[in-house]
Short mmCIF file of C-alpha atoms and ligand atoms in Angstrom, two decimals:
data_model
loop_
_atom_site.label_atom_id
_atom_site.label_comp_id
_atom_site.label_asym_id
_atom_site.label_seq_id
_atom_site.Cartn_x
_atom_site.Cartn_y
_atom_site.Cartn_z
CA MET K 328 -82.24 19.08 -18.84
CA THR K 329 -80.18 22.30 -18.99
CA LEU K 330 -81.52 25.70 -19.95
CA LEU K 331 -78.20 27.44 -20.57
CA ARG K 332 -75.46 26.10 -22.83
CA THR K 333 -72.76 28.30 -21.33
CA GLN K 334 -71.10 28.06 -17.95
CA PRO K 335 -70.25 30.95 -15.65
CA SER K 336 -66.91 32.29 -16.88
CA ARG K 337 -64.23 34.73 -15.76
CA LEU K 338 -64.83 36.96 -18.77
CA THR K 339 -65.15 40.62 -17.80
CA LEU K 340 -66.13 43.61 -19.93
CA ARG K 341 -65.37 47.11 -18.81
CA LEU K 342 -67.60 50.08 -19.65
CA SER K 343 -65.84 53.04 -21.22
CA ARG K 344 -68.68 55.41 -20.34
CA ASP K 345 -70.91 55.94 -17.35
CA LEU K 346 -73.87 53.75 -18.30
CA THR K 347 -74.20 52.19 -14.84
CA ARG K 348 -77.49 53.92 -14.10
CA ASP K 349 -79.01 52.93 -17.45
CA VAL K 350 -78.03 49.29 -17.01
CA LYS K 351 -79.27 49.21 -13.41
CA ARG K 352 -82.55 50.77 -14.53
CA GLY K 353 -83.13 47.92 -16.96
CA HIS K 354 -81.53 48.97 -20.24
CA ALA K 355 -80.29 45.53 -21.22
CA TRP K 356 -78.11 46.47 -24.20
CA VAL K 357 -74.52 47.73 -24.20
CA PHE K 358 -73.24 48.76 -27.63
CA VAL K 359 -69.71 48.14 -28.84
CA ASP K 360 -68.63 51.78 -28.53
CA ALA K 361 -69.40 51.79 -24.79
CA LEU K 362 -66.89 49.03 -24.01
CA ARG K 363 -63.22 49.61 -23.28
CA GLU K 364 -61.91 46.56 -25.12
CA LEU K 365 -63.23 43.42 -26.81
CA PRO K 366 -61.58 40.35 -25.30
CA ALA K 367 -61.25 37.19 -27.35
CA ALA K 368 -64.18 34.95 -26.40
CA PRO K 369 -66.89 33.14 -28.34
CA PRO K 370 -70.36 34.65 -28.97
CA GLY K 371 -72.74 33.75 -26.15
CA ALA K 372 -70.05 33.49 -23.46
CA GLN K 373 -71.20 34.64 -20.04
CA ALA K 374 -69.60 37.90 -18.98
CA LEU K 375 -69.54 40.22 -16.02
CA LEU K 376 -69.97 43.90 -16.84
CA LEU K 377 -67.77 46.28 -14.83
CA ASP K 378 -68.42 50.00 -14.40
CA ASN K 379 -66.13 52.56 -16.04
CA THR K 380 -64.84 54.18 -12.85
CA ARG K 381 -63.86 51.69 -10.20
CA GLY K 382 -64.37 48.46 -12.13
CA ARG K 383 -67.15 47.19 -9.89
CA PRO K 384 -69.42 44.45 -11.31
CA ILE K 385 -72.86 45.84 -12.20
CA ALA K 386 -74.45 43.13 -14.34
CA VAL K 387 -74.03 39.63 -15.65
CA GLY K 388 -75.07 38.68 -19.15
CA TYR K 389 -73.68 37.38 -22.41
CA TYR K 390 -71.16 38.61 -24.90
CA ASP K 391 -71.41 39.02 -28.65
CA PRO K 392 -68.14 40.29 -30.12
CA GLU K 393 -69.66 40.04 -33.62
CA SER K 394 -72.61 42.34 -33.01
CA SER K 395 -72.94 46.06 -32.32
CA VAL K 396 -75.08 44.99 -29.34
CA THR K 397 -71.99 43.53 -27.73
CA PHE K 398 -73.33 42.76 -24.27
CA ARG K 399 -76.84 41.80 -23.17
CA ALA K 400 -77.48 42.17 -19.47
CA CYS K 401 -79.47 39.28 -17.98
CA ARG K 402 -79.24 40.12 -14.30
CA VAL K 403 -78.39 43.33 -12.44
CA GLU K 404 -79.21 42.23 -8.90
CA GLU K 405 -77.11 40.02 -6.65
CA PRO K 406 -76.06 37.33 -6.96
CA LEU K 407 -74.52 38.24 -10.32
CA ARG K 408 -74.62 34.63 -11.46
CA LEU K 409 -76.55 32.91 -14.25
CA ASN K 410 -77.58 29.29 -14.05
CA ASP K 411 -80.53 27.02 -14.78
CA ASP K 412 -82.35 28.05 -11.59
CA TRP K 413 -82.16 31.67 -12.65
CA ALA K 414 -83.51 30.80 -16.11
CA ALA K 415 -86.31 28.61 -14.73
CA GLU K 416 -87.42 31.41 -12.42
CA ARG K 417 -87.57 33.88 -15.32
CA PHE K 418 -89.57 31.36 -17.38
CA GLN K 419 -92.02 30.77 -14.51
CA ASN K 420 -92.53 34.53 -14.11
CA ALA K 421 -93.28 34.82 -17.81
CA LEU K 422 -95.84 31.97 -17.64
CA ALA K 423 -97.47 33.55 -14.58
CA LEU K 424 -98.01 36.80 -16.49
CA ARG K 425 -99.70 34.94 -19.36
CA ARG K 426 -101.98 33.05 -16.95
CA ARG K 427 -103.14 36.44 -15.71
CA LEU K 428 -103.77 37.69 -19.25
CA PHE K 429 -105.54 34.87 -21.07
CA ASP K 430 -108.39 32.43 -20.61
CA ASP K 431 -109.22 29.43 -22.81
CA GLN K 432 -110.71 31.71 -25.48
CA THR K 433 -107.21 32.93 -26.43
CA THR K 434 -104.72 30.13 -27.11
CA GLY K 435 -102.27 32.01 -29.38
CA PHE K 436 -99.93 34.36 -27.53
CA ARG K 437 -96.31 35.19 -26.80
CA LEU K 438 -94.84 33.23 -23.90
CA PHE K 439 -91.37 34.82 -23.74
CA ASN K 440 -90.61 38.23 -25.15
CA GLY K 441 -86.82 38.43 -24.85
CA GLU K 442 -85.56 41.41 -22.86
CA GLY K 443 -89.13 42.31 -21.87
CA ASP K 444 -89.38 39.07 -19.90
CA GLY K 445 -85.80 39.27 -18.63
CA VAL K 446 -84.63 36.58 -21.07
CA PRO K 447 -82.51 38.53 -23.61
CA GLY K 448 -82.55 37.17 -27.15
CA LEU K 449 -85.16 34.48 -26.44
CA VAL K 450 -88.63 34.72 -27.98
CA CYS K 451 -91.29 32.02 -27.79
CA ASP K 452 -94.85 32.07 -29.13
CA ARG K 453 -97.53 29.55 -28.31
CA TYR K 454 -100.27 28.33 -30.67
CA ALA K 455 -102.60 25.93 -28.83
CA ASP K 456 -100.27 23.12 -27.74
CA VAL K 457 -97.33 24.07 -29.96
CA ALA K 458 -94.49 26.38 -28.88
CA VAL K 459 -92.32 28.18 -31.43
CA ILE K 460 -88.90 29.36 -30.24
CA LYS K 461 -86.85 32.04 -31.95
CA LEU K 462 -83.35 32.94 -30.81
CA ASP K 463 -81.96 36.32 -31.79
CA GLY K 464 -78.70 35.42 -33.56
CA PRO K 465 -75.62 33.25 -32.93
CA ALA K 466 -74.81 34.63 -29.46
CA ALA K 467 -78.33 33.91 -28.18
CA SER K 468 -78.14 30.44 -29.78
CA SER K 469 -74.90 29.70 -27.94
CA PHE K 470 -76.12 31.11 -24.63
CA TRP K 471 -79.56 29.46 -24.45
CA ASP K 472 -79.91 25.69 -24.67
CA ILE K 473 -82.79 25.39 -27.10
CA ASP K 474 -83.27 21.63 -26.67
CA GLY K 475 -83.38 21.94 -22.90
CA ILE K 476 -85.82 24.86 -23.12
CA ALA K 477 -88.05 22.80 -25.44
CA GLU K 478 -88.14 20.00 -22.84
CA TRP K 479 -88.81 22.52 -20.06
CA LEU K 480 -91.76 23.94 -21.99
CA VAL K 481 -93.29 20.50 -22.47
CA LYS K 482 -92.93 19.81 -18.77
CA HIS K 483 -94.12 23.16 -17.41
CA SER K 484 -96.27 25.03 -19.94
CA GLY K 485 -98.59 22.33 -21.24
CA VAL K 486 -97.37 22.31 -24.85
CA THR K 487 -96.78 18.96 -26.53
CA ALA K 488 -94.69 20.11 -29.50
CA VAL K 489 -91.90 22.62 -30.07
CA VAL K 490 -90.54 24.23 -33.23
CA GLU K 491 -87.39 26.28 -33.77
CA ARG K 492 -87.55 29.22 -36.17
CA ARG K 493 -84.45 31.09 -37.37
CA LYS K 494 -84.27 34.83 -37.65
CA GLN K 495 -83.20 34.95 -41.27
CA ARG K 496 -86.01 35.16 -43.77
CA GLY K 497 -86.81 32.20 -45.95
CA ARG K 498 -85.54 29.71 -43.41
CA GLU K 499 -88.01 26.94 -42.69
CA GLY K 500 -88.48 26.01 -39.06
CA ARG K 501 -87.70 22.58 -37.71
CA TRP K 502 -89.45 20.40 -35.15
CA LEU K 503 -87.55 19.88 -31.91
CA ILE K 504 -90.31 17.83 -30.27
CA GLY K 505 -93.61 16.33 -31.45
CA GLU K 506 -93.42 16.67 -35.26
CA ARG K 507 -96.84 17.10 -36.89
CA SER K 508 -98.58 18.92 -39.73
CA PRO K 509 -97.44 22.59 -39.45
CA LEU K 510 -100.85 24.30 -39.75
CA ILE K 511 -101.92 24.81 -36.13
CA GLU K 512 -105.41 26.00 -35.22
CA PHE K 513 -105.77 28.34 -32.24
CA LEU K 514 -108.20 30.86 -30.76
CA GLU K 515 -108.01 34.61 -30.37
CA HIS K 516 -110.84 35.91 -28.20
CA GLY K 517 -112.91 32.94 -29.33
CA VAL K 518 -112.20 33.47 -33.05
CA LYS K 519 -110.47 30.67 -34.94
CA PHE K 520 -107.23 31.15 -36.83
CA THR K 521 -104.39 28.95 -38.04
CA ALA K 522 -100.65 29.57 -38.02
CA ASP K 523 -98.15 27.82 -40.26
CA VAL K 524 -95.50 27.41 -37.59
CA LEU K 525 -92.78 26.22 -40.00
CA SER K 526 -93.03 28.76 -42.80
CA GLY K 527 -95.52 31.51 -41.86
CA GLN K 528 -94.31 35.06 -41.28
CA LYS K 529 -92.86 35.80 -37.84
CA THR K 530 -93.73 32.58 -35.99
CA GLY K 531 -96.90 32.10 -38.08
CA PHE K 532 -99.17 34.98 -37.04
CA PHE K 533 -98.98 38.66 -36.07
CA LEU K 534 -99.85 38.14 -32.42
CA ASP K 535 -98.76 41.70 -31.64
CA GLN K 536 -101.89 43.13 -33.32
CA ARG K 537 -104.33 41.19 -31.09
CA ASP K 538 -105.64 44.14 -29.08
CA ASN K 539 -105.88 46.27 -32.21
CA ARG K 540 -107.89 43.57 -33.94
CA GLN K 541 -110.28 43.68 -30.96
CA ALA K 542 -110.59 47.45 -31.35
CA ILE K 543 -111.52 46.96 -35.02
CA ARG K 544 -113.94 44.14 -34.20
CA ARG K 545 -115.91 46.47 -31.92
CA MET K 546 -116.26 49.23 -34.52
CA CYS K 547 -117.21 47.49 -37.76
CA ALA K 548 -120.89 46.54 -37.41
CA GLY K 549 -122.72 47.19 -40.68
CA SER K 550 -119.57 48.59 -42.34
CA ARG K 551 -117.78 48.00 -45.62
CA VAL K 552 -114.17 47.37 -44.68
CA LEU K 553 -110.90 47.47 -46.63
CA ASN K 554 -107.91 45.67 -45.06
CA VAL K 555 -104.65 46.42 -46.87
CA PHE K 556 -101.51 44.29 -46.22
CA SER K 557 -103.94 41.77 -44.77
CA TYR K 558 -101.58 38.80 -44.46
CA THR K 559 -103.83 35.86 -43.41
CA GLY K 560 -106.80 38.10 -42.66
CA GLY K 561 -106.49 38.80 -38.93
CA PHE K 562 -108.19 42.19 -39.09
CA SER K 563 -110.55 41.01 -41.85
CA VAL K 564 -111.99 38.12 -39.87
CA MET K 565 -112.30 40.23 -36.70
CA ALA K 566 -114.22 42.85 -38.71
CA GLY K 567 -116.43 40.09 -40.11
CA VAL K 568 -117.10 38.61 -36.68
CA GLY K 569 -117.86 42.14 -35.49
CA GLY K 570 -120.68 42.40 -38.03
CA ALA K 571 -119.05 44.03 -41.08
CA LYS K 572 -121.29 43.95 -44.15
CA HIS K 573 -118.38 43.24 -46.50
CA VAL K 574 -114.60 42.97 -46.16
CA THR K 575 -111.92 43.27 -48.86
CA SER K 576 -108.46 41.86 -48.03
CA VAL K 577 -105.44 42.90 -50.11
CA ASP K 578 -101.98 41.30 -49.88
CA SER K 579 -99.31 40.61 -52.49
CA ALA K 580 -98.88 37.00 -51.32
CA GLN K 581 -101.42 34.58 -52.81
CA PRO K 582 -100.93 32.02 -49.98
CA ALA K 583 -101.75 34.75 -47.44
CA ILE K 584 -104.95 35.61 -49.32
CA ASP K 585 -105.88 31.90 -49.55
CA ALA K 586 -105.40 31.65 -45.76
CA ALA K 587 -107.51 34.78 -45.22
CA ASP K 588 -110.34 33.17 -47.24
CA ALA K 589 -109.95 29.96 -45.24
CA HIS K 590 -110.01 31.83 -41.90
CA TRP K 591 -113.14 33.67 -42.98
CA LEU K 592 -114.97 30.40 -43.70
CA LEU K 593 -113.53 28.68 -40.62
CA ASN K 594 -115.52 31.16 -38.52
CA GLY K 595 -118.80 30.51 -40.33
CA LEU K 596 -118.86 33.86 -42.13
CA SER K 597 -120.64 34.08 -45.45
CA ALA K 598 -118.33 33.53 -48.45
CA ASP K 599 -119.84 36.34 -50.52
CA ALA K 600 -119.08 38.92 -47.82
CA HIS K 601 -115.30 38.56 -48.29
CA ALA K 602 -113.14 39.42 -51.29
CA GLY K 603 -109.50 38.38 -51.12
CA ILE K 604 -107.29 40.11 -53.69
CA ALA K 605 -103.66 39.08 -54.27
CA THR K 606 -102.02 42.17 -55.72
CA ASP K 607 -99.58 44.95 -54.96
CA ALA K 608 -101.07 47.18 -52.29
CA PHE K 609 -99.62 50.42 -53.64
CA GLU K 610 -101.08 49.77 -57.09
CA PHE K 611 -104.41 48.69 -55.62
CA LEU K 612 -104.64 51.89 -53.56
CA ASP K 613 -103.73 54.17 -56.50
CA GLU K 614 -106.26 52.46 -58.72
CA ALA K 615 -109.04 52.53 -56.11
CA ARG K 616 -108.37 56.24 -55.58
CA LEU K 617 -108.61 56.98 -59.30
CA LYS K 618 -111.88 55.03 -59.44
CA ARG K 619 -113.14 57.07 -56.46
CA ARG K 620 -113.96 53.97 -54.44
CA LYS K 621 -114.88 54.44 -50.76
CA TRP K 622 -115.04 52.25 -47.67
CA ASP K 623 -116.47 52.90 -44.19
CA VAL K 624 -113.40 51.45 -42.48
CA VAL K 625 -109.89 51.30 -43.97
CA ILE K 626 -107.04 49.42 -42.23
CA ILE K 627 -103.46 49.76 -43.46
CA ASP K 628 -100.82 47.67 -41.68
CA PRO K 629 -97.73 47.52 -43.91
CA PRO K 630 -94.48 45.59 -43.34
CA ALA K 631 -91.59 47.43 -41.63
CA PHE K 632 -90.36 50.16 -43.98
CA ALA K 633 -87.53 51.28 -41.70
CA PRO K 634 -85.64 48.25 -40.46
CA SER K 635 -82.57 50.50 -40.11
CA GLU K 636 -81.78 54.13 -39.36
CA ALA K 637 -80.72 54.63 -43.00
CA SER K 638 -84.18 53.89 -44.39
CA VAL K 639 -86.09 56.31 -42.15
CA ALA K 640 -86.56 59.12 -44.71
CA ARG K 641 -87.92 56.75 -47.35
CA ALA K 642 -90.19 55.11 -44.76
CA VAL K 643 -91.65 58.42 -43.62
CA SER K 644 -92.64 59.25 -47.18
CA ALA K 645 -94.15 55.76 -47.65
CA TYR K 646 -96.32 56.22 -44.51
CA ARG K 647 -97.35 59.63 -45.77
CA LYS K 648 -98.40 58.20 -49.12
CA LEU K 649 -100.36 55.39 -47.46
CA ALA K 650 -102.14 57.89 -45.20
CA PHE K 651 -102.93 60.01 -48.25
CA ASN K 652 -104.49 57.06 -50.08
CA GLY K 653 -106.15 55.72 -46.95
CA ALA K 654 -107.86 59.03 -46.20
CA THR K 655 -108.97 59.41 -49.82
CA LEU K 656 -110.62 55.98 -49.73
CA THR K 657 -112.38 56.52 -46.38
CA GLU K 658 -115.98 57.79 -46.34
CA ARG K 659 -116.57 61.05 -44.48
CA GLY K 660 -117.05 60.10 -40.85
CA GLY K 661 -115.47 56.71 -41.50
CA LEU K 662 -112.59 55.08 -39.67
CA LEU K 663 -108.99 54.91 -40.81
CA ALA K 664 -106.51 52.69 -38.95
CA LEU K 665 -102.84 53.22 -39.78
CA ALA K 666 -100.11 51.03 -38.34
CA SER K 667 -96.32 50.98 -38.35
CA CYS K 668 -94.02 48.29 -37.01
CA SER K 669 -90.78 50.10 -37.92
CA SER K 670 -88.69 50.34 -34.77
CA HIS K 671 -86.71 53.31 -36.10
CA ILE K 672 -89.79 55.54 -36.45
CA ASP K 673 -91.16 56.89 -33.21
CA MET K 674 -94.76 57.69 -32.36
CA THR K 675 -94.34 61.41 -33.01
CA SER K 676 -92.82 61.13 -36.47
CA PHE K 677 -95.30 58.41 -37.43
CA LEU K 678 -98.28 60.57 -36.45
CA GLU K 679 -96.72 63.53 -38.25
CA SER K 680 -96.44 61.59 -41.49
CA CYS K 681 -100.05 60.37 -41.08
CA GLU K 682 -101.19 63.95 -40.52
CA GLU K 683 -99.32 65.23 -43.57
CA GLY K 684 -100.71 62.50 -45.82
CA ILE K 685 -104.26 63.06 -44.62
CA SER K 686 -103.95 66.83 -45.12
CA GLU K 687 -102.63 66.28 -48.64
CA ALA K 688 -105.83 64.36 -49.31
CA ARG K 689 -107.65 67.52 -48.17
CA ARG K 690 -109.15 65.70 -45.22
CA ARG K 691 -108.90 66.14 -41.48
CA ALA K 692 -108.82 63.40 -38.89
CA THR K 693 -109.39 63.04 -35.18
CA LEU K 694 -107.34 60.57 -33.18
CA LEU K 695 -109.62 58.10 -31.38
CA ALA K 696 -106.91 55.93 -29.89
CA MET K 697 -103.24 55.18 -30.14
CA HIS K 698 -102.13 51.65 -29.37
CA SER K 699 -98.86 49.77 -29.14
CA GLN K 700 -97.97 46.15 -28.40
CA PRO K 701 -100.20 44.01 -26.14
CA ALA K 702 -99.26 42.87 -22.63
CA ASP K 703 -97.85 39.53 -23.78
CA HIS K 704 -95.19 41.58 -25.65
CA PRO K 705 -93.78 43.41 -22.61
CA THR K 706 -90.79 45.75 -22.97
CA PRO K 707 -88.37 47.06 -20.36
CA LEU K 708 -89.63 50.51 -19.41
CA ALA K 709 -86.07 51.78 -19.85
CA MET K 710 -85.94 50.59 -23.51
CA PRO K 711 -88.31 52.73 -25.57
CA GLU K 712 -86.68 51.38 -28.75
CA PHE K 713 -88.41 48.05 -28.08
CA ARG K 714 -91.86 49.62 -28.44
CA TYR K 715 -91.92 49.31 -32.21
CA LEU K 716 -95.66 49.02 -32.87
CA LYS K 717 -97.78 52.09 -33.52
CA PHE K 718 -101.47 51.83 -34.33
CA ALA K 719 -103.44 55.02 -34.88
CA LEU K 720 -107.21 54.74 -34.95
CA LEU K 721 -108.64 57.80 -36.66
CA ARG K 722 -111.99 59.18 -37.66
CA CYS K 723 -111.74 60.84 -41.04
CA GLU K 724 -113.82 64.00 -41.37
N1 LIG E 650 -102.12 43.01 -40.83
C1 LIG E 650 -101.53 41.70 -40.82
C2 LIG E 650 -100.02 41.73 -40.85
C3 LIG E 650 -99.43 42.45 -42.03
S1 LIG E 650 -97.78 42.04 -42.32
C4 LIG E 650 -102.06 40.93 -39.61
O1 LIG E 650 -102.62 41.52 -38.67
O2 LIG E 650 -101.92 39.70 -39.58
C5 LIG E 650 -97.46 42.75 -43.84
C6 LIG E 650 -98.04 42.03 -45.05
O3 LIG E 650 -97.79 42.87 -46.18
C7 LIG E 650 -97.43 40.70 -45.39
O4 LIG E 650 -98.46 39.74 -45.41
C8 LIG E 650 -96.85 40.84 -46.81
O5 LIG E 650 -97.14 39.74 -47.65
C9 LIG E 650 -97.60 42.04 -47.32
N2 LIG E 650 -96.92 42.87 -48.32
C10 LIG E 650 -95.64 43.29 -48.35
N3 LIG E 650 -95.43 44.11 -49.39
C11 LIG E 650 -96.60 44.22 -50.05
C12 LIG E 650 -97.05 44.95 -51.19
N4 LIG E 650 -96.21 45.72 -51.89
N5 LIG E 650 -98.34 44.84 -51.56
C13 LIG E 650 -99.20 44.06 -50.85
N6 LIG E 650 -98.84 43.36 -49.76
C14 LIG E 650 -97.56 43.44 -49.36
#
């Protein structure tokens, strides 16, 4: 079993700027414009990064001449060498963190979070005894040995099956080990969910919202709840389990709504306390506003509106509009939860657009809590751009 597909090589990359401190502090990415030249070598080749002044080695990692993230640092401490022992140690560290975080009431979580676990480009989620691996592009696929990693996981993490998912949308996953029916049941704080590990969004579930779902669960007793962009009903079911009187889930995808209904029943909640509506969220919100409908708790967790720098302006106005509608639909004294998973929008500009939207609705809000990703989605402290998730829990006055 091998964990890396590439061998140590003589390839060196020379910095053109003084980024030594950033790299040493844990910033794992070097962009193309910070390198002196791009030698001919295949994506995923191991490379030694040299500083810009004296040409001393400062990191070892892998090369991607086809990407603007041209070098990913894997190791900045001596020995500057990458091999299977190095990889196995990183994997064991990642497993040890998850053992600290979860008991048997939570069996769906992220095992490896790429750079945040010191394994650049490698993501792996676990649903009960199935692991789902996602490699971030061709360089990561050439660097990491996915078949070897699948075997390693079976041997060391207790999973019995492994799936590979590709980054591109619309691509079905494939079984590497232990083929079975793709709908996998797992627990989140004792609540039952399923993930379609071959064709569900992300790797099948939005594991990154786990802590935020717990926050909602604790605040919904006796409430009427609206969950917009519900996907398979994560927030809806948690609200229901937390004692919500009624929950409405809205998502444009009928299969997601069907799964939300199924998850509701799977947890023994009463069928007439959930309404799943497959429709466009923007139209639903406009119509509900015109009809002057109100809910005690409104949750709005849209898809990423700003996947790139270019789409930031449009995204900010979309968040503002959602906050406007969300505030209008929230009872006085009710709760409004607004989320953003756009990595190009930071906490400050997200909260600003929420504030503007809420003011436009002639409402005021107080911020109860601000959350980000949970501990099984760790990020290098030196890479703020990895902290994409923003979740504002507000009380609407
Ligand atoms: N809150 C969910 C994750 C939401 S992901 C959870 O915790 O699991 C975003 C969801 O928005 C996806 O399910 C997608 O189907 C849905 N979506 C995207 N565009 C939409 C639109 N215009 N109207 C309604 N739903 C939409």
